[in-house]
Amino acid sequence: MGRVRRLPTDLINQIAAGEVVERPASVVKELAENSVDAGATRVTVRLVRGGCANITVIDDGCGMSREDALTCLERHATSKLVDAEGLFHILTKGFRGEAIPAIASVSRFCLVTSEPEALAGTKLSIEGGGEPVVEDAPAVGGTRIDVDDLFFNVPARRKFLKREATELLHCEDAVTRLALAHPEVGFTLEHEGKQIWASPPSASEPMQRAAAVLGSEAAPHLLSISERRLGLTVTGFIAAPEFTLSSARGLMTFVNHRYVRDRGLTSAIQRAYQDSLPPGRQPVALVFIELDPAAVDVNVHPQKLEVRFSDPRSVQEAVGAAVSVALKAAPWRQDSRGPETPQVQAQYAQAIERFLARAQPAPAFLEPAMPLSLDQSLGRTSFGTARPTLDTAPPRNYFGALRFLSVLSRRFWLTESPAGSLVIVDPRAVEERVIWSALATRFQKGELAAAGRTLFSARLDLVPTERTRVLEAAPELLEVGVEVEDFGTGSLSLLRVPAELERVDPGAWLVETAAASDASARIAVMARRAALTAEIMVTHDQARARLEALDEVAAQVHAHAARVIVRDLPVLDLEG
Ligand SMILES: Nc1ncnc2c1ncn2[C@@H]1O[C@H](COP(=O)(O)OP(=O)(O)OP(=O)(O)O)[C@@H](O)[C@H]1O
Ligand SMILES: [Mg+2]
């Protein structure tokens, strides 16, 4: 007998599974995609222990006859592709005919399925590949697949699985990405019996689906994009630049209803945002590209996560244009008044002076401070064109020398510099710098992590996905002085926070802090959130104290995204 032998089918399948099934999320992706391909209107995904112990996917799609169900267990068996020509007309998620046999070869697999009008269904069970056990089953009007103990027979793979919370996050991503690509299908995701995410069919309201995935914080900042060219459309939603994330998690691209990772597309989006983002921040953008399937090769990646365009440049160009157009039209930019020359600046100063001369000297500090909601401070009413005039470190004692005049629009402080110019200060930005500096200093000395628990502790009810995210980041949060503990029953306890954040509603900042990429990003988020409670309607003395505090930390100011002193004022509209 020769040395070269054909491998047994089970081993072939296991090898194939190595490419297709990397972790529980891959199973979730493949099964849920099959459900969508089967025309399901609702897909339910249930997980136990982050998908490591069990993954169940239930759909109300077209189901399978017994014959088809048996065939689908075979490698290279598919209903979605007939010939080579078909590879360039693919509109289904699947086409390779390998997901089901691959999954069945590395798990305890059970499939129950029936066609719509059928009176009875079929149940097939397989343990780590091999021959299926075939049984009759009641009609289920669709398909239900249970995948238990993934990699039970491949211990080497099992070792590569991460913490259950991490695997759960990946599963969530798999579901939400598919949900974004298919707003017409309703999705439900449950973990250990609890619903952690759901979205009803929302084809007529794609914004709803986008908001359901991106969360309520991003929703008010979303702008629609749309660019139509011959044979190519780009649609979707992007967040205005005042809403950013510390990672590229919110940046997703879809090609013909398939989530894909594509560096060229991602860079095109990032380039379109270019200068509008603070350093180190990433935009939020859901970009859907539709083009002739013949102009894109979907068969270039075993998990179908990448594609190859026949003309990548024009696709990138269209995507960039779609994002740029939306950004230009964004409400936060409409006050923009072109490049400022020194003359224009002088005109501004004069206009503001004239306005101030007419204005009543307002006893601003007598008015009650207006509570500012997050929307007001970060949302569309925000002072979008505000740009720092200080992009290098300010001169020594610059801020302390400013003379406070009044409060403008309950948002800004009008001050006069010793040189006689009008300087507009954003007090929340001042507060942010001061807090940021305090936190960063204590962090560097290790004091944030070492601080003892306060008496203060709060119970917090978060959406389960957010709760998972926060608990997952518990060790990293501890480094920046935030201690959380699982309280069970869907909530968590906040045992310790840095003093600067005690007055701030933790629901608003904790999740974003947990999601930040590293300690310095976490500190930046906390500072920004804490600064939102800054007093704006202050007395002269209070303003001076804050500005002097800013001088103390001024050297660090420009290291952190500076947004302290602004010009380019809508107040010009009042010029009579
Ligand atoms: N939930 C389902 N409902 C109805 N039919 C299904 C379902 N899941 C799988 N099938 C059938 O089983 C076949 C094999 O599925 P499998 O996922 O292995 O391959 P595929 O989807 O064709 O290609 P790929 O490997 O790229 O996913 C499918 O082509 C489809 O006909
Ligand atoms: Mg498939």
XYZ file of C-alpha atoms and ligand atoms in Angstrom:
608
model
C 0.000 0.000 0.000
C 1.366 3.400 -0.930
C 2.274 6.017 1.610
C -0.111 8.543 0.158
C -3.626 7.839 1.369
C -6.987 9.536 1.110
C -8.062 10.958 4.524
C -11.258 9.671 6.138
C -14.269 11.982 5.709
C -14.487 12.843 9.400
C -10.899 13.996 9.457
C -11.429 16.015 6.282
C -14.370 17.712 7.933
C -12.396 18.442 11.087
C -9.632 19.990 9.044
C -12.173 22.095 7.187
C -13.682 23.080 10.530
C -10.301 24.514 11.459
C -10.841 27.211 8.883
C -14.551 27.789 9.218
C -15.166 27.239 12.924
C -12.788 29.239 14.990
C -14.949 29.872 18.048
C -18.607 29.815 19.153
C -19.232 33.031 17.257
C -18.324 31.309 13.988
C -21.030 28.726 14.640
C -23.525 31.441 15.469
C -22.601 33.281 12.280
C -22.852 30.234 10.006
C -26.116 28.941 11.461
C -27.826 32.318 11.606
C -26.705 33.005 8.034
C -28.237 29.714 6.943
C -31.469 30.810 8.605
C -31.453 34.087 6.704
C -30.674 32.252 3.472
C -33.638 29.978 4.233
C -35.907 33.029 4.100
C -36.584 33.184 7.837
C -38.468 36.195 9.143
C -37.357 35.517 12.707
C -34.139 34.039 13.995
C -33.542 33.198 17.639
C -30.070 32.487 18.956
C -29.685 30.961 22.425
C -26.355 30.512 24.123
C -25.086 28.867 27.259
C -21.725 29.862 28.731
C -20.882 32.274 25.968
C -21.753 29.608 23.388
C -19.057 27.229 24.668
C -21.600 24.846 26.236
C -24.506 25.303 23.863
C -25.594 27.250 20.820
C -29.148 26.919 19.571
C -30.390 28.639 16.449
C -34.085 28.506 15.602
C -35.683 29.882 12.470
C -39.003 29.932 10.670
C -37.424 29.541 7.250
C -38.089 27.046 4.470
C -36.850 24.019 6.439
C -35.642 20.821 4.785
C -37.036 17.506 3.637
C -35.452 14.412 5.212
C -33.426 13.824 2.077
C -32.074 17.383 2.020
C -31.349 17.302 5.726
C -29.232 14.192 5.268
C -27.475 15.659 2.254
C -26.629 18.924 3.986
C -24.410 16.975 6.397
C -22.165 16.049 3.542
C -19.218 18.142 2.632
C -19.654 20.364 -0.439
C -23.420 19.906 -0.356
C -25.325 23.108 -0.958
C -28.564 24.326 -2.455
C -27.093 27.746 -3.182
C -24.679 27.151 -5.989
C -25.071 25.060 -9.113
C -22.151 25.872 -11.381
C -18.973 27.929 -11.580
C -20.803 30.757 -13.292
C -23.027 30.999 -10.182
C -20.038 32.044 -8.090
C -20.336 35.494 -9.601
C -24.032 35.929 -8.942
C -24.107 35.054 -5.299
C -26.715 36.809 -3.225
C -26.947 34.246 -0.421
C -24.698 34.309 2.633
C -23.530 30.740 2.086
C -22.354 28.981 -1.065
C -19.421 26.784 -0.046
C -21.464 23.913 1.360
C -19.118 23.282 4.225
C -20.430 24.984 7.351
C -22.832 22.270 8.559
C -20.486 19.255 8.147
C -17.644 21.274 9.672
C -19.688 22.237 12.736
C -21.084 18.706 13.121
C -17.565 17.277 13.109
C -16.444 19.256 16.156
C -19.531 19.234 18.393
C -22.560 17.289 19.533
C -24.872 18.388 16.772
C -28.619 18.031 16.518
C -30.797 19.297 13.702
C -34.601 19.305 13.694
C -36.297 20.533 10.564
C -39.532 20.424 8.608
C -40.859 22.017 5.463
C -43.740 24.510 5.779
C -46.697 22.266 4.941
C -45.169 19.040 6.237
C -46.981 17.147 8.976
C -43.834 15.693 10.433
C -40.199 16.625 10.613
C -36.803 15.034 10.828
C -34.287 14.928 13.641
C -30.651 14.173 12.962
C -28.047 13.789 15.704
C -24.312 13.473 15.281
C -21.486 13.372 17.825
C -18.195 14.690 16.509
C -18.891 13.675 12.919
C -19.722 10.141 11.871
C -23.055 8.707 10.865
C -26.168 10.605 11.922
C -28.916 9.055 14.029
C -32.154 9.724 12.137
C -35.476 10.037 13.969
C -38.957 11.324 13.299
C -39.751 14.628 14.910
C -42.761 16.869 15.199
C -43.082 19.530 12.478
C -41.306 22.670 13.636
C -42.104 24.947 10.681
C -38.471 25.792 10.042
C -35.189 24.581 11.440
C -33.687 24.256 14.883
C -30.040 23.398 15.321
C -28.387 22.637 18.671
C -24.631 22.655 18.916
C -23.425 21.370 22.292
C -19.902 21.238 23.699
C -18.089 22.809 20.793
C -14.615 21.278 20.280
C -15.317 18.516 22.848
C -13.356 16.157 20.579
C -10.634 18.669 19.656
C -9.108 19.668 23.007
C -6.356 21.628 21.276
C -8.974 23.974 19.798
C -10.899 24.205 23.022
C -7.794 25.557 24.731
C -7.814 28.559 22.409
C -11.224 29.709 23.567
C -11.160 32.889 25.590
C -13.149 33.776 28.691
C -16.841 33.025 28.287
C -17.677 36.725 28.504
C -15.334 37.370 25.588
C -16.801 34.554 23.519
C -20.235 35.951 24.285
C -19.197 39.357 22.970
C -18.029 37.787 19.718
C -21.342 35.938 19.416
C -23.204 39.190 19.955
C -21.146 40.818 17.240
C -21.955 37.959 14.871
C -25.682 38.397 15.485
C -25.738 42.177 15.311
C -23.667 42.294 12.115
C -26.048 39.916 10.397
C -28.967 41.882 11.817
C -27.573 45.081 10.313
C -27.194 43.425 6.934
C -30.758 42.109 7.107
C -33.124 44.601 8.703
C -36.065 42.673 7.226
C -35.432 39.769 9.607
C -36.225 39.887 13.333
C -33.472 38.696 15.689
C -33.425 37.632 19.310
C -30.319 36.754 21.277
C -30.580 35.001 24.622
C -27.865 34.057 27.060
C -28.557 31.544 29.811
C -32.285 32.064 29.528
C -32.178 35.853 29.471
C -32.801 37.968 26.419
C -29.757 40.148 25.874
C -30.547 41.731 22.538
C -33.505 41.765 20.211
C -34.730 43.726 17.272
C -38.020 43.185 15.435
C -38.084 43.161 11.632
C -37.405 46.771 10.691
C -36.884 46.933 6.945
C -38.944 50.083 6.625
C -36.994 51.773 9.402
C -33.327 50.865 8.908
C -32.349 53.647 11.299
C -34.146 51.682 14.024
C -31.936 48.672 13.460
C -28.831 50.842 13.399
C -29.844 52.474 16.672
C -30.636 49.088 18.224
C -27.108 47.926 17.449
C -25.169 51.095 18.169
C -27.085 51.925 21.341
C -29.173 54.815 22.523
C -26.179 57.071 23.057
C -25.103 57.024 19.441
C -28.618 57.241 18.030
C -29.153 61.018 18.307
C -25.910 61.646 16.459
C -26.607 59.501 13.407
C -26.688 61.049 9.944
C -27.870 59.183 6.848
C -25.520 58.752 3.944
C -26.460 58.008 0.370
C -24.437 58.016 -2.803
C -25.713 56.540 -6.035
C -23.525 55.905 -9.013
C -23.951 53.769 -12.054
C -24.141 50.183 -10.812
C -23.204 51.107 -7.253
C -25.076 52.459 -4.252
C -23.720 53.405 -0.870
C -26.163 53.959 1.974
C -26.006 53.818 5.732
C -25.497 55.856 8.845
C -22.570 57.677 10.280
C -22.277 59.463 13.592
C -21.445 63.139 13.521
C -17.862 63.670 14.701
C -18.841 64.756 18.184
C -19.740 61.125 18.847
C -16.654 58.984 18.582
C -15.340 55.772 20.095
C -11.926 54.799 21.303
C -11.869 51.731 19.043
C -13.001 50.978 15.515
C -15.787 48.739 16.834
C -18.464 51.080 15.493
C -17.031 51.102 11.996
C -18.691 48.397 9.910
C -18.917 47.828 6.191
C -21.340 45.608 4.293
C -21.198 44.497 0.696
C -24.372 43.160 -0.889
C -25.832 42.438 2.565
C -22.715 40.737 3.834
C -20.574 42.093 6.652
C -17.005 42.345 5.404
C -13.713 43.579 6.762
C -11.950 45.650 4.165
C -9.011 47.845 4.930
C -9.486 49.969 1.838
C -13.080 50.764 2.750
C -12.231 51.455 6.384
C -9.486 53.874 5.396
C -11.793 55.617 2.933
C -14.227 56.259 5.785
C -11.512 57.369 8.184
C -10.066 59.697 5.562
C -13.435 61.319 5.014
C -13.565 62.190 8.707
C -9.953 63.254 8.712
C -9.568 66.423 10.727
C -12.957 66.348 12.339
C -11.991 63.695 14.871
C -10.051 64.256 18.071
C -6.757 62.365 18.112
C -7.021 58.695 18.936
C -10.762 58.555 18.375
C -12.570 56.440 15.802
C -15.712 57.283 13.879
C -18.958 55.359 14.053
C -20.176 54.379 10.598
C -22.390 51.664 9.188
C -21.841 51.615 5.460
C -23.858 49.437 3.102
C -22.562 48.974 -0.414
C -24.609 47.384 -3.136
C -23.194 46.566 -6.510
C -23.461 44.032 -9.273
C -22.419 40.676 -7.749
C -20.312 40.119 -10.847
C -18.110 43.036 -9.759
C -17.172 41.448 -6.467
C -15.588 38.090 -5.680
C -17.023 36.735 -2.431
C -15.027 33.526 -2.575
C -11.720 34.707 -1.174
C -11.944 33.928 2.551
C -12.996 30.684 4.287
C -15.244 32.570 6.707
C -16.468 34.830 3.910
C -15.355 37.880 5.884
C -13.456 39.422 3.031
C -14.251 40.123 -0.602
C -12.338 41.303 -3.639
C -13.703 44.107 -5.782
C -12.965 44.208 -9.475
C -12.536 47.974 -9.121
C -11.704 48.701 -5.480
C -10.780 52.347 -6.146
C -14.170 53.413 -7.377
C -15.910 51.645 -4.504
C -13.652 53.377 -1.981
C -14.125 56.647 -3.730
C -17.913 56.374 -3.620
C -17.813 55.447 0.063
C -15.523 58.369 0.859
C -17.789 60.717 -1.057
C -20.901 59.445 0.722
C -19.361 60.092 4.115
C -17.886 63.491 3.168
C -21.162 64.769 1.755
C -23.049 63.798 4.904
C -20.423 65.368 7.128
C -20.474 68.605 5.171
C -24.226 68.834 5.458
C -24.190 67.969 9.159
C -25.913 70.478 11.399
C -22.794 70.863 13.485
C -20.987 72.411 10.533
C -23.523 74.813 9.216
C -22.109 77.748 11.119
C -18.767 77.312 9.460
C -17.474 80.421 7.806
C -14.561 79.455 5.676
C -10.920 79.916 6.500
C -10.203 82.704 8.912
C -7.721 85.330 7.878
C -6.381 87.807 10.437
C -8.773 90.411 9.007
C -11.726 88.113 9.474
C -10.637 87.452 13.023
C -10.403 91.164 13.673
C -13.899 91.598 12.280
C -15.138 88.911 14.593
C -13.580 90.617 17.557
C -15.139 93.940 16.594
C -18.533 92.404 15.991
C -18.458 90.727 19.354
C -17.388 93.938 21.031
C -20.267 95.820 19.429
C -22.631 93.112 20.535
C -21.323 93.226 24.064
C -21.568 96.996 24.193
C -25.277 96.708 23.414
C -25.903 93.779 25.703
C -27.170 94.265 29.230
C -24.528 93.544 31.819
C -26.079 90.273 32.880
C -25.966 89.148 36.496
C -25.320 85.726 35.106
C -24.396 84.140 38.412
C -27.822 84.892 39.879
C -29.530 82.600 37.442
C -29.914 78.980 38.377
C -27.629 76.712 36.448
C -29.469 74.892 33.763
C -29.144 71.134 33.957
C -27.403 70.026 30.822
C -28.283 66.742 29.346
C -25.776 64.763 27.380
C -27.686 65.480 24.203
C -27.409 69.174 24.691
C -23.767 69.101 25.363
C -22.662 66.654 22.715
C -25.568 66.718 20.334
C -26.527 68.745 17.364
C -26.884 71.966 19.293
C -23.222 71.696 20.130
C -20.801 74.307 19.049
C -19.548 72.339 16.139
C -17.144 74.716 14.496
C -15.393 75.487 17.713
C -11.721 75.077 17.138
C -8.899 75.676 19.502
C -6.765 78.671 18.787
C -4.200 77.136 21.077
C -2.650 74.174 19.436
C 0.579 74.530 21.304
C 0.920 74.870 25.059
C -0.408 78.269 26.159
C 1.936 80.846 27.662
C 2.425 80.612 31.419
C -0.481 81.954 33.504
C -2.458 82.622 30.353
C -5.779 81.489 31.744
C -5.481 83.083 35.178
C -4.909 86.416 33.482
C -8.214 86.290 31.603
C -10.846 88.646 33.002
C -14.252 87.024 33.200
C -16.972 89.189 31.656
C -20.123 87.177 31.327
C -21.765 83.963 30.238
C -22.815 83.498 26.633
C -25.813 81.315 25.755
C -25.426 79.503 29.072
C -22.589 77.665 27.389
C -19.489 79.839 27.184
C -17.596 82.333 29.242
C -16.722 85.616 27.648
C -13.384 86.837 28.923
C -10.922 89.527 28.060
C -7.244 88.875 27.702
C -4.641 91.353 28.997
C -3.877 92.048 25.348
C -7.418 93.375 25.020
C -8.852 90.627 22.842
C -12.047 88.795 23.496
C -11.483 85.194 24.443
C -14.331 82.744 24.592
C -13.827 79.906 27.017
C -15.712 76.649 27.093
C -16.027 75.988 30.827
C -16.804 72.335 30.386
C -13.633 71.911 28.401
C -11.777 73.659 31.224
C -13.276 71.253 33.712
C -12.414 68.327 31.481
C -8.760 69.328 31.370
C -8.569 69.875 35.107
C -10.215 66.544 35.898
C -8.270 64.728 33.225
C -5.042 66.025 34.631
C -5.995 65.060 38.201
C -6.970 61.545 37.146
C -3.954 61.082 34.893
C -1.564 62.177 37.639
C -3.088 59.853 40.224
C -3.143 57.063 37.674
C 0.541 57.463 36.938
C 1.364 57.275 40.630
C -0.757 54.147 40.977
C -3.073 55.963 43.361
C -6.243 55.383 41.376
C -5.935 51.623 41.560
C -4.872 51.702 45.205
C -7.643 53.945 46.535
C -9.802 52.240 49.146
C -13.460 51.558 48.752
C -15.718 54.459 49.554
C -18.830 54.096 51.641
C -20.645 55.060 48.545
C -21.843 52.158 46.480
C -24.539 51.996 43.886
C -26.571 49.284 42.259
C -26.871 49.644 38.571
C -29.312 48.074 36.148
C -27.799 47.934 32.701
C -28.933 46.321 29.500
C -27.473 42.781 29.662
C -25.034 43.322 26.764
C -23.700 46.423 28.462
C -23.514 44.636 31.784
C -21.470 41.871 30.180
C -19.177 44.437 28.653
C -18.618 46.178 31.971
C -17.995 42.956 33.896
C -15.644 41.770 31.202
C -13.587 44.940 31.691
C -13.641 44.745 35.506
C -9.856 44.228 35.916
C -9.071 47.138 33.584
C -11.622 49.345 35.317
C -9.964 48.628 38.639
C -6.748 50.177 37.325
C -8.526 53.479 36.890
C -10.170 53.351 40.298
C -13.523 51.881 39.340
C -14.629 48.747 41.129
C -17.623 46.792 39.909
C -19.096 43.552 41.108
C -21.686 41.243 39.647
C -24.807 41.668 41.716
C -26.611 38.817 39.972
C -30.231 39.219 38.847
C -29.179 41.376 35.934
C -27.577 44.221 37.833
C -24.161 45.127 39.112
C -22.780 47.037 42.060
C -20.468 49.960 41.750
C -18.255 49.815 44.811
C -15.767 52.549 44.105
C -15.248 55.418 41.703
C -12.748 58.295 41.654
C -14.081 61.256 43.659
C -14.499 63.360 40.493
C -17.149 60.953 39.236
C -19.220 60.543 42.362
C -21.717 63.153 41.228
C -22.052 61.764 37.748
C -24.717 59.233 36.880
C -22.750 56.010 36.374
C -25.236 54.726 33.816
C -23.896 57.381 31.475
C -20.161 56.825 31.723
C -19.480 53.340 32.985
C -20.271 51.505 29.758
C -18.265 53.862 27.586
C -15.351 53.705 30.002
C -15.436 49.910 29.993
C -15.427 49.896 26.201
C -12.431 52.208 25.907
C -9.299 50.635 24.510
C -6.768 51.332 27.242
C -6.248 53.131 30.531
C -5.546 56.509 28.991
C -8.655 56.286 26.820
C -10.631 55.301 29.927
C -9.358 58.311 31.819
C -10.234 60.551 28.891
C -13.791 59.214 28.849
C -14.196 59.694 32.598
C -12.867 63.237 32.431
C -15.158 64.124 29.573
C -18.183 62.686 31.334
C -17.362 64.245 34.690
C -16.888 67.622 33.023
C -20.478 67.615 31.853
C -21.557 68.466 35.385
C -19.380 71.590 35.434
C -21.033 74.755 36.657
C -21.427 77.219 33.839
C -23.340 80.004 35.528
C -20.554 81.045 37.873
C -19.519 84.134 39.790
C -16.443 86.091 38.757
C -14.509 84.537 41.629
C -15.511 81.013 40.724
C -14.531 81.568 37.109
C -11.160 82.930 38.171
C -10.547 79.931 40.430
C -11.292 77.487 37.597
C -9.106 79.351 35.128
C -6.247 79.462 37.612
C -6.628 75.736 38.167
C -6.355 75.350 34.414
C -3.043 77.196 34.440
C -1.663 74.639 36.871
C -2.252 71.867 34.387
C -1.814 73.943 31.230
C 1.400 72.265 30.245
C -0.538 69.042 29.801
C -3.488 70.697 28.164
C -2.431 70.451 24.603
C -1.336 66.875 25.048
C -4.965 66.011 25.563
C -7.345 66.940 22.725
C -7.664 70.660 23.307
C -10.964 72.409 22.876
C -10.565 75.177 25.340
C -10.687 78.493 23.636
C -12.873 79.093 20.683
C -13.470 81.771 18.089
C -15.786 81.447 15.042
C -18.908 82.447 16.927
C -22.555 82.262 15.993
C -22.858 85.424 18.040
C -21.873 87.211 14.847
C -25.420 86.732 13.679
C -26.391 89.348 16.224
C -24.246 91.964 14.584
C -26.844 94.697 13.847
N -31.624 26.748 8.637
C -31.737 26.144 7.454
N -32.930 26.108 6.807
C -33.051 25.488 5.599
N -32.021 24.908 4.952
C -30.819 24.926 5.542
C -30.618 25.523 6.810
N -29.316 25.371 7.143
C -28.735 24.707 6.127
N -29.626 24.443 5.158
C -29.352 23.726 3.892
O -28.163 23.016 4.061
C -27.221 23.369 3.061
C -25.833 23.280 3.653
O -25.600 24.314 4.602
P -24.127 24.834 4.841
O -24.171 25.961 5.741
O -23.291 23.670 5.190
O -23.682 25.266 3.380
P -24.078 26.577 2.582
O -24.871 27.492 3.410
O -24.706 26.130 1.328
O -22.637 27.170 2.287
P -21.572 27.730 3.385
O -20.713 26.619 3.775
O -20.861 28.775 2.613
O -22.368 28.250 4.520
C -27.621 24.737 2.609
O -27.189 24.997 1.296
C -29.135 24.692 2.744
O -29.713 24.137 1.622
Mg -24.180 28.090 5.262
